[in-house]
mmCIF file of C-alpha atoms in Angstrom:
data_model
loop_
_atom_site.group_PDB
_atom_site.id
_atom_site.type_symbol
_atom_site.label_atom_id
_atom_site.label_comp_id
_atom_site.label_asym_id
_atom_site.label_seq_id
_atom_site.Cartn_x
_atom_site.Cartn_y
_atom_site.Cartn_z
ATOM 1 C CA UNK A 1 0.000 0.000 0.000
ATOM 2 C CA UNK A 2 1.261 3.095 -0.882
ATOM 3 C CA UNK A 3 2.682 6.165 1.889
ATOM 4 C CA UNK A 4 0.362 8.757 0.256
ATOM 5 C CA UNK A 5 -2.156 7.817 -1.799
ATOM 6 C CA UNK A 6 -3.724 11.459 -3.550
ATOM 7 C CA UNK A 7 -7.517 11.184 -3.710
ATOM 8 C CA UNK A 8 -9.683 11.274 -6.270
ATOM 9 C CA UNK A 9 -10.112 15.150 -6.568
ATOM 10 C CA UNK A 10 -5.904 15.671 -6.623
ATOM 11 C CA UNK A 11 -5.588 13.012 -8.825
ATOM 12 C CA UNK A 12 -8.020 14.526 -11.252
ATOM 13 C CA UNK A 13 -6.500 17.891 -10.762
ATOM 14 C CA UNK A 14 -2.906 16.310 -11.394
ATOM 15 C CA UNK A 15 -3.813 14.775 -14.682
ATOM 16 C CA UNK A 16 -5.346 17.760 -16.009
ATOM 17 C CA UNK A 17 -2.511 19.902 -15.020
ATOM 18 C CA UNK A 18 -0.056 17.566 -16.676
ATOM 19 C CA UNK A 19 -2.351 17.505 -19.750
ATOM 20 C CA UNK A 20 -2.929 21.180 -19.652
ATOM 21 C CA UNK A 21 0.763 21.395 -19.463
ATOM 22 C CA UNK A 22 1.718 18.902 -22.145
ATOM 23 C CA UNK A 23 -0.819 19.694 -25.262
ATOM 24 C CA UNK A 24 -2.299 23.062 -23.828
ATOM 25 C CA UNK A 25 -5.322 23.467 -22.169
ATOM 26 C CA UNK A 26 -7.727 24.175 -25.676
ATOM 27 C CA UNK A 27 -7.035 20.768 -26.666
ATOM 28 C CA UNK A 28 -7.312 19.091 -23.353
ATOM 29 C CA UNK A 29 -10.727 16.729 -23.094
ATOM 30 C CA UNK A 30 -12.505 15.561 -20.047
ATOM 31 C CA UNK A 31 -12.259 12.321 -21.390
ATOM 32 C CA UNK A 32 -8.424 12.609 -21.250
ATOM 33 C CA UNK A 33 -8.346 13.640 -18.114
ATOM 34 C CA UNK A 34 -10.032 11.273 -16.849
ATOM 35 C CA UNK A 35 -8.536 8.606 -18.830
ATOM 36 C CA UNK A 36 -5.137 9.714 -17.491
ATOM 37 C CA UNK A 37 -6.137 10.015 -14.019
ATOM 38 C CA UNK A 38 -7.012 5.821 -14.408
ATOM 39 C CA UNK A 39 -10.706 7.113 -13.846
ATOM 40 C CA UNK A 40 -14.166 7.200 -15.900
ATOM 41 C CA UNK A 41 -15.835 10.788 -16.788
ATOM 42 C CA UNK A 42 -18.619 10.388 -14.636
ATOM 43 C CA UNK A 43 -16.396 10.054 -11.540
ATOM 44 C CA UNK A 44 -14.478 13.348 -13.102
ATOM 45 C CA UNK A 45 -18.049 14.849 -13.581
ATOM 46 C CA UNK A 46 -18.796 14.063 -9.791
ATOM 47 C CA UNK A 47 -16.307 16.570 -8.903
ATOM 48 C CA UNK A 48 -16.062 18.777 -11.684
ATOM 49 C CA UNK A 49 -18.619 20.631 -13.690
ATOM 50 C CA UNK A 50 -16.046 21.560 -16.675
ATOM 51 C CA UNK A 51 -12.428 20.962 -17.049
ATOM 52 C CA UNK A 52 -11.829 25.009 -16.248
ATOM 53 C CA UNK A 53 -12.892 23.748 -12.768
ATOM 54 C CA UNK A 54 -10.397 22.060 -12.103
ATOM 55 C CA UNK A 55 -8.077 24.801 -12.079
ATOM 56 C CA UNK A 56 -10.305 26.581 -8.880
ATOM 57 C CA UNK A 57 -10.298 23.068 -6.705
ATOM 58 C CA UNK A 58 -9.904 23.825 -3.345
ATOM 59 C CA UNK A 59 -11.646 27.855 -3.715
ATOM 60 C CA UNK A 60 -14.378 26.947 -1.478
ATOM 61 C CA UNK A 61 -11.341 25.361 1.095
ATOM 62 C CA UNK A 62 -9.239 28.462 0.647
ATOM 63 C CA UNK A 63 -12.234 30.476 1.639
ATOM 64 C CA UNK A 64 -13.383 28.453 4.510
ATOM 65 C CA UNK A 65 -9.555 28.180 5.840
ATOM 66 C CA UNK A 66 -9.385 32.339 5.224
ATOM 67 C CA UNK A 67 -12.760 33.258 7.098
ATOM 68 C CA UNK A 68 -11.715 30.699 9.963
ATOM 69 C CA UNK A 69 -8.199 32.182 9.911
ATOM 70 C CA UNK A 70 -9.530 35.457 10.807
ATOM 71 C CA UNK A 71 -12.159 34.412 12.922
ATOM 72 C CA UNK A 72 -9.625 32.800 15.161
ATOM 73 C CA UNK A 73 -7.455 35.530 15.516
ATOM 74 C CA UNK A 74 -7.068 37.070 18.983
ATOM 75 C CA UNK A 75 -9.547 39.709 19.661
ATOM 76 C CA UNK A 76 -7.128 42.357 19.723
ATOM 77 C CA UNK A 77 -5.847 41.982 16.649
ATOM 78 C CA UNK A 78 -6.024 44.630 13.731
ATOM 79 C CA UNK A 79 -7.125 43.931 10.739
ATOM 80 C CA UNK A 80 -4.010 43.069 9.063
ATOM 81 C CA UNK A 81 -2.772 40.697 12.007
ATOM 82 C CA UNK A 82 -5.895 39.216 11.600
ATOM 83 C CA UNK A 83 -5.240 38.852 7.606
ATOM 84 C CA UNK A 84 -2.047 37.837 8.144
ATOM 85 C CA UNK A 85 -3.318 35.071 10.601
ATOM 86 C CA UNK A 86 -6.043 34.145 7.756
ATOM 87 C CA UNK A 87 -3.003 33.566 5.335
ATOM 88 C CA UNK A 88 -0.804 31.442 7.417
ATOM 89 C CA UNK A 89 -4.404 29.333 7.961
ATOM 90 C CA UNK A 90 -4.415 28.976 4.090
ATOM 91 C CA UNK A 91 -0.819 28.574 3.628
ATOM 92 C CA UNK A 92 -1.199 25.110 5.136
ATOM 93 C CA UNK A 93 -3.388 23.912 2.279
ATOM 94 C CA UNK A 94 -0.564 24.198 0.776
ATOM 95 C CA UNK A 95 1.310 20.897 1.758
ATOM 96 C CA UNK A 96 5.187 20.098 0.791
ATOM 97 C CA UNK A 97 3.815 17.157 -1.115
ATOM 98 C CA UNK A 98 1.751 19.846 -3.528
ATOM 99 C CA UNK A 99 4.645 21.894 -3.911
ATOM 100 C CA UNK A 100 4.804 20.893 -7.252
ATOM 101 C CA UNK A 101 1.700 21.459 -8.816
ATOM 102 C CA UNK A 102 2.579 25.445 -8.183
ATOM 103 C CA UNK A 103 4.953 25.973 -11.397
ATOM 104 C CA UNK A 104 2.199 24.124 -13.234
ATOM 105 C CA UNK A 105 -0.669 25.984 -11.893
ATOM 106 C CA UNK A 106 1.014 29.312 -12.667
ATOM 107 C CA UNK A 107 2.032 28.175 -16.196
ATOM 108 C CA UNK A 108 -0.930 26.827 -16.907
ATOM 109 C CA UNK A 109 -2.986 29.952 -15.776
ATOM 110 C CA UNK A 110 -0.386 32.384 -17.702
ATOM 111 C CA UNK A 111 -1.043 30.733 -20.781
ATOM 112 C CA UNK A 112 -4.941 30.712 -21.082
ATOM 113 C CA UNK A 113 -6.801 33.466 -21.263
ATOM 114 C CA UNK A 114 -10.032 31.974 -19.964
ATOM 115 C CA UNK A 115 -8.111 30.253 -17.263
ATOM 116 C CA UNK A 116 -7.119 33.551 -16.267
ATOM 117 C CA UNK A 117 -10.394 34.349 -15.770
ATOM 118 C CA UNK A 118 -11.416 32.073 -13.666
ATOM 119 C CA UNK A 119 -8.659 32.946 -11.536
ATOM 120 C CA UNK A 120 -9.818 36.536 -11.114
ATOM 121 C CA UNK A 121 -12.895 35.420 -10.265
ATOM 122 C CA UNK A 122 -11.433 33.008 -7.719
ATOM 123 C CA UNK A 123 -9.418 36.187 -5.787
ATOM 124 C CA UNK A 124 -12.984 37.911 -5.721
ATOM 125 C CA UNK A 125 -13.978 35.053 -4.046
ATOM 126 C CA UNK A 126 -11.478 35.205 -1.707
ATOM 127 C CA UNK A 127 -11.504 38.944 -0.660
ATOM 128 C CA UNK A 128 -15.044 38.648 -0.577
ATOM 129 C CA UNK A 129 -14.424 36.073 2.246
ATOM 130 C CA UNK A 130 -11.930 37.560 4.545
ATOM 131 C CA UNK A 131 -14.178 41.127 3.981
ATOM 132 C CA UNK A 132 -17.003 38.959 5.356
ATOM 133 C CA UNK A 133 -15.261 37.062 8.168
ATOM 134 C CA UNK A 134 -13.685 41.123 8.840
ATOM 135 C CA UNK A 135 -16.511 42.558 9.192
ATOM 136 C CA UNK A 136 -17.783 39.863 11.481
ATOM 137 C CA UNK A 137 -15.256 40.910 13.665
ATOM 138 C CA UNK A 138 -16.368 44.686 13.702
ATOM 139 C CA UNK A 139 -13.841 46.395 11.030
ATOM 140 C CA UNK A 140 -15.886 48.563 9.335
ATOM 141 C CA UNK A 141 -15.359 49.324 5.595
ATOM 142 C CA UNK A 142 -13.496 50.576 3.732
ATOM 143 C CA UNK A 143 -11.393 49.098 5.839
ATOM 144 C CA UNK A 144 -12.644 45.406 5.795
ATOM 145 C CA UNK A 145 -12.108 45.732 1.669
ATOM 146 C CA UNK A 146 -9.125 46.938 1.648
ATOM 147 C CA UNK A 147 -7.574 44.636 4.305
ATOM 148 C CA UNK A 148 -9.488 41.502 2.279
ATOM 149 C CA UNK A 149 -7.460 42.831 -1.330
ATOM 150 C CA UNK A 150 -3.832 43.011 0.626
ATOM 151 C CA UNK A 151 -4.721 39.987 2.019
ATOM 152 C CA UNK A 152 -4.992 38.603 -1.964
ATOM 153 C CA UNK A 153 -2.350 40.705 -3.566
ATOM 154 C CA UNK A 154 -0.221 39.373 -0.542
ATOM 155 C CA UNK A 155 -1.137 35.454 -1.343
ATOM 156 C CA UNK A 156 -1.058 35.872 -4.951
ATOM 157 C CA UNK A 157 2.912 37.284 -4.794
ATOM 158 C CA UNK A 158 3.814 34.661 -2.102
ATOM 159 C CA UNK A 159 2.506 32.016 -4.209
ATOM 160 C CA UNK A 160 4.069 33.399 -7.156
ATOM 161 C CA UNK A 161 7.233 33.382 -4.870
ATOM 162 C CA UNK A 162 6.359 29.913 -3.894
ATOM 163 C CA UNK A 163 6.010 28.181 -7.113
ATOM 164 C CA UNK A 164 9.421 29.311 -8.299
ATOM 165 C CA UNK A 165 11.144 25.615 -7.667
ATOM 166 C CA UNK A 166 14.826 27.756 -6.490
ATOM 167 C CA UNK A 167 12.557 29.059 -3.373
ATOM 168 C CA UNK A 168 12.814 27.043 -0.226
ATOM 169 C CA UNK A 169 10.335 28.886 1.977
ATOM 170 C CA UNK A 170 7.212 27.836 2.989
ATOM 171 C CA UNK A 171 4.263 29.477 1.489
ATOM 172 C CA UNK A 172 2.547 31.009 4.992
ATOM 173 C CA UNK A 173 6.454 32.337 5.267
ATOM 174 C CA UNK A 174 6.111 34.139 1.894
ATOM 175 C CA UNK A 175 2.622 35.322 2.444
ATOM 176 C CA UNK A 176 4.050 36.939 5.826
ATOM 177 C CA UNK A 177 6.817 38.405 3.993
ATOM 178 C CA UNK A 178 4.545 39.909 0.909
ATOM 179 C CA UNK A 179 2.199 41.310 3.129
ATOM 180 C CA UNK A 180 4.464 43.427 4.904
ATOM 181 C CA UNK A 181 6.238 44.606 1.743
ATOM 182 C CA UNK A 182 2.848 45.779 0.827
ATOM 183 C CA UNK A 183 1.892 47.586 4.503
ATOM 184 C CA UNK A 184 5.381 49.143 3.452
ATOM 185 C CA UNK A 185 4.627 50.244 -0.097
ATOM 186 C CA UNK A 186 1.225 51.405 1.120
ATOM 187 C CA UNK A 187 2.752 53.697 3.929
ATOM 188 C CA UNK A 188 4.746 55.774 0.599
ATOM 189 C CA UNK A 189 2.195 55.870 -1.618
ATOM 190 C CA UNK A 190 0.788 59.009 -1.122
ATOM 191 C CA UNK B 1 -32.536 65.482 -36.508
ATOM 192 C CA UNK B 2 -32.037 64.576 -32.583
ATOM 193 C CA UNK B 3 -29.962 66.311 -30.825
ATOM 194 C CA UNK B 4 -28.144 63.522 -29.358
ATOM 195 C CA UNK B 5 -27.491 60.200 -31.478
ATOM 196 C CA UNK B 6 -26.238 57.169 -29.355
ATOM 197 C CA UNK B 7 -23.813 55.230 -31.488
ATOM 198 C CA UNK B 8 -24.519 51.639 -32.203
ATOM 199 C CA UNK B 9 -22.669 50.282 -29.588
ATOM 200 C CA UNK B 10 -24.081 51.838 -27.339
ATOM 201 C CA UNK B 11 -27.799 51.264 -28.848
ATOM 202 C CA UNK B 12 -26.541 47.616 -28.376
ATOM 203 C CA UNK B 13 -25.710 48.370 -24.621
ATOM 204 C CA UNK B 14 -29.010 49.800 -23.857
ATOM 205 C CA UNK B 15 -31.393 47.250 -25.857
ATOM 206 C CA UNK B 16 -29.477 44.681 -23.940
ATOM 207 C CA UNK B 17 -29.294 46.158 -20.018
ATOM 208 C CA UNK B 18 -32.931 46.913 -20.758
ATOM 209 C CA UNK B 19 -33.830 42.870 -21.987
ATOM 210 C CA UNK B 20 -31.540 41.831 -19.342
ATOM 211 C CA UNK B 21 -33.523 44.132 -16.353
ATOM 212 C CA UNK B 22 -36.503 43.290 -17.886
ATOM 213 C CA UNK B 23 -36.502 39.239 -18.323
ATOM 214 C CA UNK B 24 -33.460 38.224 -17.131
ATOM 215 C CA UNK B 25 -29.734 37.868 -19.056
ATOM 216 C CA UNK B 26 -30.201 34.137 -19.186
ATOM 217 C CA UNK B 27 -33.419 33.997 -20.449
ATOM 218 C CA UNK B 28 -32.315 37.100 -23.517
ATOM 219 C CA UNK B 29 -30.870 36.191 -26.788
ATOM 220 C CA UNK B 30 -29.034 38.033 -29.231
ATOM 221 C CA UNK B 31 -31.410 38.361 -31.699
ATOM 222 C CA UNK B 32 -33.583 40.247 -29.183
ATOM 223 C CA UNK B 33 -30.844 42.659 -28.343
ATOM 224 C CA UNK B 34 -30.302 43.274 -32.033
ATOM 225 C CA UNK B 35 -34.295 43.712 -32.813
ATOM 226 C CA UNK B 36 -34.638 45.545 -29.631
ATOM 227 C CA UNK B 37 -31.725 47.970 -30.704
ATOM 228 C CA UNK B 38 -33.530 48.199 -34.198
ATOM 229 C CA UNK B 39 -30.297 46.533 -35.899
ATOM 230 C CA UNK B 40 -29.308 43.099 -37.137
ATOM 231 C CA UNK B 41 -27.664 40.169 -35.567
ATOM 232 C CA UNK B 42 -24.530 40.628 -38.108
ATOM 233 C CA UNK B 43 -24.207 43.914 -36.885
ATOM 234 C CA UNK B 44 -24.214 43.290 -33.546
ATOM 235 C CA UNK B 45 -21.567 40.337 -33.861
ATOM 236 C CA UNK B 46 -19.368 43.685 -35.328
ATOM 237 C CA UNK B 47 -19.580 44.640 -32.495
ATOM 238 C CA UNK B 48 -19.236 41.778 -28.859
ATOM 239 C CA UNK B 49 -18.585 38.320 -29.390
ATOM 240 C CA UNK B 50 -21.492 37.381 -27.397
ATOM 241 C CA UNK B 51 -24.015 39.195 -24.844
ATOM 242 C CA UNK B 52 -21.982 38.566 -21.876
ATOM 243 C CA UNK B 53 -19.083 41.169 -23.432
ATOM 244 C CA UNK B 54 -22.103 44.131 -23.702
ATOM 245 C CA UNK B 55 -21.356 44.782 -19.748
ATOM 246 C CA UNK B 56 -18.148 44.785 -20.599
ATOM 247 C CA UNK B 57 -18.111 47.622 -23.045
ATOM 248 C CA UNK B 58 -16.026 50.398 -22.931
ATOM 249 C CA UNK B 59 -13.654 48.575 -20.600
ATOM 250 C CA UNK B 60 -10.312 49.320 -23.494
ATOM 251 C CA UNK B 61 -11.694 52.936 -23.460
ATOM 252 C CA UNK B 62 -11.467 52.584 -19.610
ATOM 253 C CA UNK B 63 -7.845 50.969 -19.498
ATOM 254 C CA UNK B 64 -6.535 53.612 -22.129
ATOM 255 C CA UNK B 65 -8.592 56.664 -19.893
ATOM 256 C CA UNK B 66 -6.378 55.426 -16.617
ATOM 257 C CA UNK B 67 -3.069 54.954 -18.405
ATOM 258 C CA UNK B 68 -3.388 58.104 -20.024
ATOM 259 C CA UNK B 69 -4.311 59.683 -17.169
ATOM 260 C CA UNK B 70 -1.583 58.019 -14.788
ATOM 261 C CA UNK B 71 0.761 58.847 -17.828
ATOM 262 C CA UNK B 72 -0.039 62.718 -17.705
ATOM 263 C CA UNK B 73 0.078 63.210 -14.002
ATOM 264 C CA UNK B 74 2.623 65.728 -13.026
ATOM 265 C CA UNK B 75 6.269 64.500 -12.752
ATOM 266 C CA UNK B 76 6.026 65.229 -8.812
ATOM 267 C CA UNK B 77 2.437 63.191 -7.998
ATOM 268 C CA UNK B 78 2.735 60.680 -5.572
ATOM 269 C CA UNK B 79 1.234 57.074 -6.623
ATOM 270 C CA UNK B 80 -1.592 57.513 -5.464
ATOM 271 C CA UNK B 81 -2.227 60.921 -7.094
ATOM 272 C CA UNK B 82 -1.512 59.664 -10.210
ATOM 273 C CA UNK B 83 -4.373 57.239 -9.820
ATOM 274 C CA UNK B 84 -6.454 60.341 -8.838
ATOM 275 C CA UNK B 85 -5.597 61.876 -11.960
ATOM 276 C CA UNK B 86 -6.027 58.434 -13.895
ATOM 277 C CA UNK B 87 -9.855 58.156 -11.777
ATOM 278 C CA UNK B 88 -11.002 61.749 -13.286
ATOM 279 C CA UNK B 89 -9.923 60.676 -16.470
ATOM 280 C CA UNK B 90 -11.618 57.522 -16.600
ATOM 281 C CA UNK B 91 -14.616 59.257 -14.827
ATOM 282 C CA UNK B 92 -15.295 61.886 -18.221
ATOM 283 C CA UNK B 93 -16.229 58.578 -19.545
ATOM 284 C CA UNK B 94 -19.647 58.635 -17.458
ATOM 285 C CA UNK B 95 -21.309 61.294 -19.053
ATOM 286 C CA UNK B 96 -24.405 62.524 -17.587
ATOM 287 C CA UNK B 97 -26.322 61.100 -20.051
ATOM 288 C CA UNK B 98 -24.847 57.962 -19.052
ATOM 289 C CA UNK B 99 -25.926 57.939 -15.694
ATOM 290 C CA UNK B 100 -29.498 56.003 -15.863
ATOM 291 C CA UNK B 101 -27.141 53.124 -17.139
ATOM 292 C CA UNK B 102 -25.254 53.127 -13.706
ATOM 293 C CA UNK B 103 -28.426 51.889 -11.309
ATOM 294 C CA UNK B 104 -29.257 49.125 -14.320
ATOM 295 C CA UNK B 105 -25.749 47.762 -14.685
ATOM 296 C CA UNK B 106 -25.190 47.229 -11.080
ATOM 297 C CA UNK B 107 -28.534 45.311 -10.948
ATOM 298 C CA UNK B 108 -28.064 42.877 -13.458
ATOM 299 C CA UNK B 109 -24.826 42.109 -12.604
ATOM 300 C CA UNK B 110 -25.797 41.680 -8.941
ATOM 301 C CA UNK B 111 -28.092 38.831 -10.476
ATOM 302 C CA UNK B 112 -26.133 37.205 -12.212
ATOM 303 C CA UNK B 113 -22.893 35.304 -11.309
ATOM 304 C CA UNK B 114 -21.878 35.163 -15.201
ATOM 305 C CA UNK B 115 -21.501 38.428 -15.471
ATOM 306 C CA UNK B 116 -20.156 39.075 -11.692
ATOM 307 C CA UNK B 117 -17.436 36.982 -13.376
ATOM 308 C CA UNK B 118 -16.670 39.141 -16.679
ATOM 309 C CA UNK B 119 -16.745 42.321 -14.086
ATOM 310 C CA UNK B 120 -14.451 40.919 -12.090
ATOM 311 C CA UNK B 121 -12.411 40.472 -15.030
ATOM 312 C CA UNK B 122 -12.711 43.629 -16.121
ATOM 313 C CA UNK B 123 -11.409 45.007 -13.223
ATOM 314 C CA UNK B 124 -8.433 42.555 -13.369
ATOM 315 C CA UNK B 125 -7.776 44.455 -16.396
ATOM 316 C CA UNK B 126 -7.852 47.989 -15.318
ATOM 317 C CA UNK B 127 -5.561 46.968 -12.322
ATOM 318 C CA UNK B 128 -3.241 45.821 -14.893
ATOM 319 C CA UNK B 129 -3.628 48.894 -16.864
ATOM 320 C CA UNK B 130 -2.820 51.219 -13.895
ATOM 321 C CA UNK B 131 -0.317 49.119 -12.494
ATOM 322 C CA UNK B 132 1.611 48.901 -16.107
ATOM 323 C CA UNK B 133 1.107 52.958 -16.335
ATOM 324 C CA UNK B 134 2.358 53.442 -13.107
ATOM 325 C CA UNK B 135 5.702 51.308 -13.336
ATOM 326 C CA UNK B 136 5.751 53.207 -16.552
ATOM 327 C CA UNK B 137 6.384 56.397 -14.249
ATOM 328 C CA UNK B 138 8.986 54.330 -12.183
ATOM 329 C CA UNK B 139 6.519 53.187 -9.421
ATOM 330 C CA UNK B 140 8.535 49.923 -8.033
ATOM 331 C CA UNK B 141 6.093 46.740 -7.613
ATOM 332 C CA UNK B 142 4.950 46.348 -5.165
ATOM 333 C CA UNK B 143 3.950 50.069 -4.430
ATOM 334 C CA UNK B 144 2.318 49.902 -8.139
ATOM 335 C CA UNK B 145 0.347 46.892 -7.789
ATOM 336 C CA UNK B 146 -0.959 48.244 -4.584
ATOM 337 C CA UNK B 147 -1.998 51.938 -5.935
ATOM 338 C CA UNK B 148 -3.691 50.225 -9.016
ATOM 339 C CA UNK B 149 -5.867 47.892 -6.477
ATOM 340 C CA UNK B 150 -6.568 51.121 -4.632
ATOM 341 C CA UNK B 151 -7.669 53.111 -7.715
ATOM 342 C CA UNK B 152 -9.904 49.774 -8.436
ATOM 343 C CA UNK B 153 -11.263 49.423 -5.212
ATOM 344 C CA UNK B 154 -12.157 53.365 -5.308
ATOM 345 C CA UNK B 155 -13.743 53.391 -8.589
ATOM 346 C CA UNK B 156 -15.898 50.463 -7.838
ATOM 347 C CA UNK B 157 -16.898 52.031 -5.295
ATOM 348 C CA UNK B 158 -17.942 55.621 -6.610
ATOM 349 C CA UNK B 159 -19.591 53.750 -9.203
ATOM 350 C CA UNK B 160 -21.890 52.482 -6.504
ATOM 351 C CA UNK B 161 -22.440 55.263 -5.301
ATOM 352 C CA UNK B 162 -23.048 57.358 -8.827
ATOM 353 C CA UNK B 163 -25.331 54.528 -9.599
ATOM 354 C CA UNK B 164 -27.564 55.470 -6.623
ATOM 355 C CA UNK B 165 -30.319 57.469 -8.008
ATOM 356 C CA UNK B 166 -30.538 59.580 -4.955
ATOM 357 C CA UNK B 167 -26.946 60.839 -5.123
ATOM 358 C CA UNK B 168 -26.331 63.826 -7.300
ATOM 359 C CA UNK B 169 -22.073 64.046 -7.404
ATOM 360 C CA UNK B 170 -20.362 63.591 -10.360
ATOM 361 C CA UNK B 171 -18.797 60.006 -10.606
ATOM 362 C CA UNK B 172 -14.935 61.905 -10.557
ATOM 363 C CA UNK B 173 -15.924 63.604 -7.473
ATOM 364 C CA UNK B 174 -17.257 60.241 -5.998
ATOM 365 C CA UNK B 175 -14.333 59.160 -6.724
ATOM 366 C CA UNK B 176 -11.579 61.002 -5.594
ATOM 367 C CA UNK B 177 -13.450 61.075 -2.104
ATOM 368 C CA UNK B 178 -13.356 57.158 -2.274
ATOM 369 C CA UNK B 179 -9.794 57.096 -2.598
ATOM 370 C CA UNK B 180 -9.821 59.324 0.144
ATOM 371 C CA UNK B 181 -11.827 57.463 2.716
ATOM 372 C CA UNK B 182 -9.901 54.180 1.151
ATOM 373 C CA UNK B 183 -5.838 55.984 2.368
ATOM 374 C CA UNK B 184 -7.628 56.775 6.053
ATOM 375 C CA UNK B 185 -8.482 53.170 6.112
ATOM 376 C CA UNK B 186 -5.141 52.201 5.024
ATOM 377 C CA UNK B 187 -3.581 54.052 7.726
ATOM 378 C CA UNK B 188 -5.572 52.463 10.636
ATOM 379 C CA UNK B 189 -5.065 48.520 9.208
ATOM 380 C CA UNK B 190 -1.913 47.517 11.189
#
């Protein structure tokens, strides 16, 4: 039996990263993803609406992990500890053993437009969560929106950062670090 | 001879937010954009790919408005007030017989999550804009980055607020005082 077996949904997301990666995501089928994930299409179809999908498994995680992270956070934390605790939350999605779907992901993503897409609307998702679970905690906006969007820009750099395969740090690391390069670009900006 | 002619794009944008308010954007075809606009199919296809890109009209205007503006900004403006300047640029856009399409757009694209997605695309793509106009100017990342997601956030926003019936400011106005109320924020997040 093996150490690690990947379930269904990462093995579906692994094929169609490697086929995404291999022949380009336009001329990627379900079927072949499937097929190359040793599965049928229903079973892909049980987890998946579409193939673009695929690419957002684990949104509704991130979001939960995000809102929780910043629920948890002590009470007298601002609103950019509090962020900052919601990425280090998320971070640990973000296993050693996934490490390497990161390049892929951010290939992948760079070369399709409509991938793209989805992606945007995946950080909307996400500010949209740590605004919520902000405001929950009484930060009023704009300052709940504003925290939520550093809080993205911040994980969207560190993963950037992250998927580069000469970087050794750990992703919640990275997040740390990018969101205090941004609370110091914000403080010269005007 | 009327005094004001819309174009046929925006004939196209009007037919369509009014079928879309009016029955639904799922439930409206083409062809009933195109009759309701008084024009044929072929010549809307001249002008969107499909009825989902009719919300997202004028957004290359937009990007070029902000660039420009970011790009004519006094050598001495901070970041952030070359976003101000890029914000009134892209704000002479949003004429005032424009306005009664700010109260419809918002509502049909708080209904529907297709087109949630193509305006969170869209504003993907005037963060870009800004952000690429700004490093233009010699604004490091991440200070760029950060002042385009401001200008964003702001403009959304105003919009909001121009959209509400019972508010009589001009959308530039609106916002310049969102970017305001968005650097206080900023200030009290850490």
């Amino acid at each position: 039996m093996p150490r690690w077996e990947p379930d269904t949904r990462e093995r579906l997301v692994r094929a169609a990263l490697d086929l995404f990666t291999e022949q380009g995501y336009d001329n990627t089928t379900v079927a072949e993803i499937a097929e190359r994930a040793g599965l049928t299409k229903s079973t892909f179809f049980r987890h998946f609406p579409d193939k673009r999908e695929v690419l957002a498994a684990g949104q509704d995680t991130l979001c939960r992990l995000l809102a929780d992270g910043i629920a948890a956070a002590p009470s007298a934390a601002t609103p950019l500890e509090a962020v900052a605790a919601a990425l280090d939350a998320a971070a640990g999605a973000f296993t050693p053993g996934r490490r390497d779907l990161g390049p892929k992901v951010e290939a992948v993503i760079a070369a399709n437009s409509e991938l793209q897409e989805r992606d945007a609307l995946k950080r909307v998702g996400l500010a949209a969560a740590m605004t919520d679970a902000l405001q929950k905690r009484g930060v009023p906006d704009p300052a709940a929106s504003l925290a939520a969007e550093l809080g993205v820009l911040a994980f969207k750099r560190a993963h950037a950062r992250w998927a580069d395969p000469a970087n050794q740090q750990e992703l919640g690391e990275l997040a740390r670090q990018s969101l205090h390069e941004l609370q110091v670009a914000s403080a010269a900006l005007s």
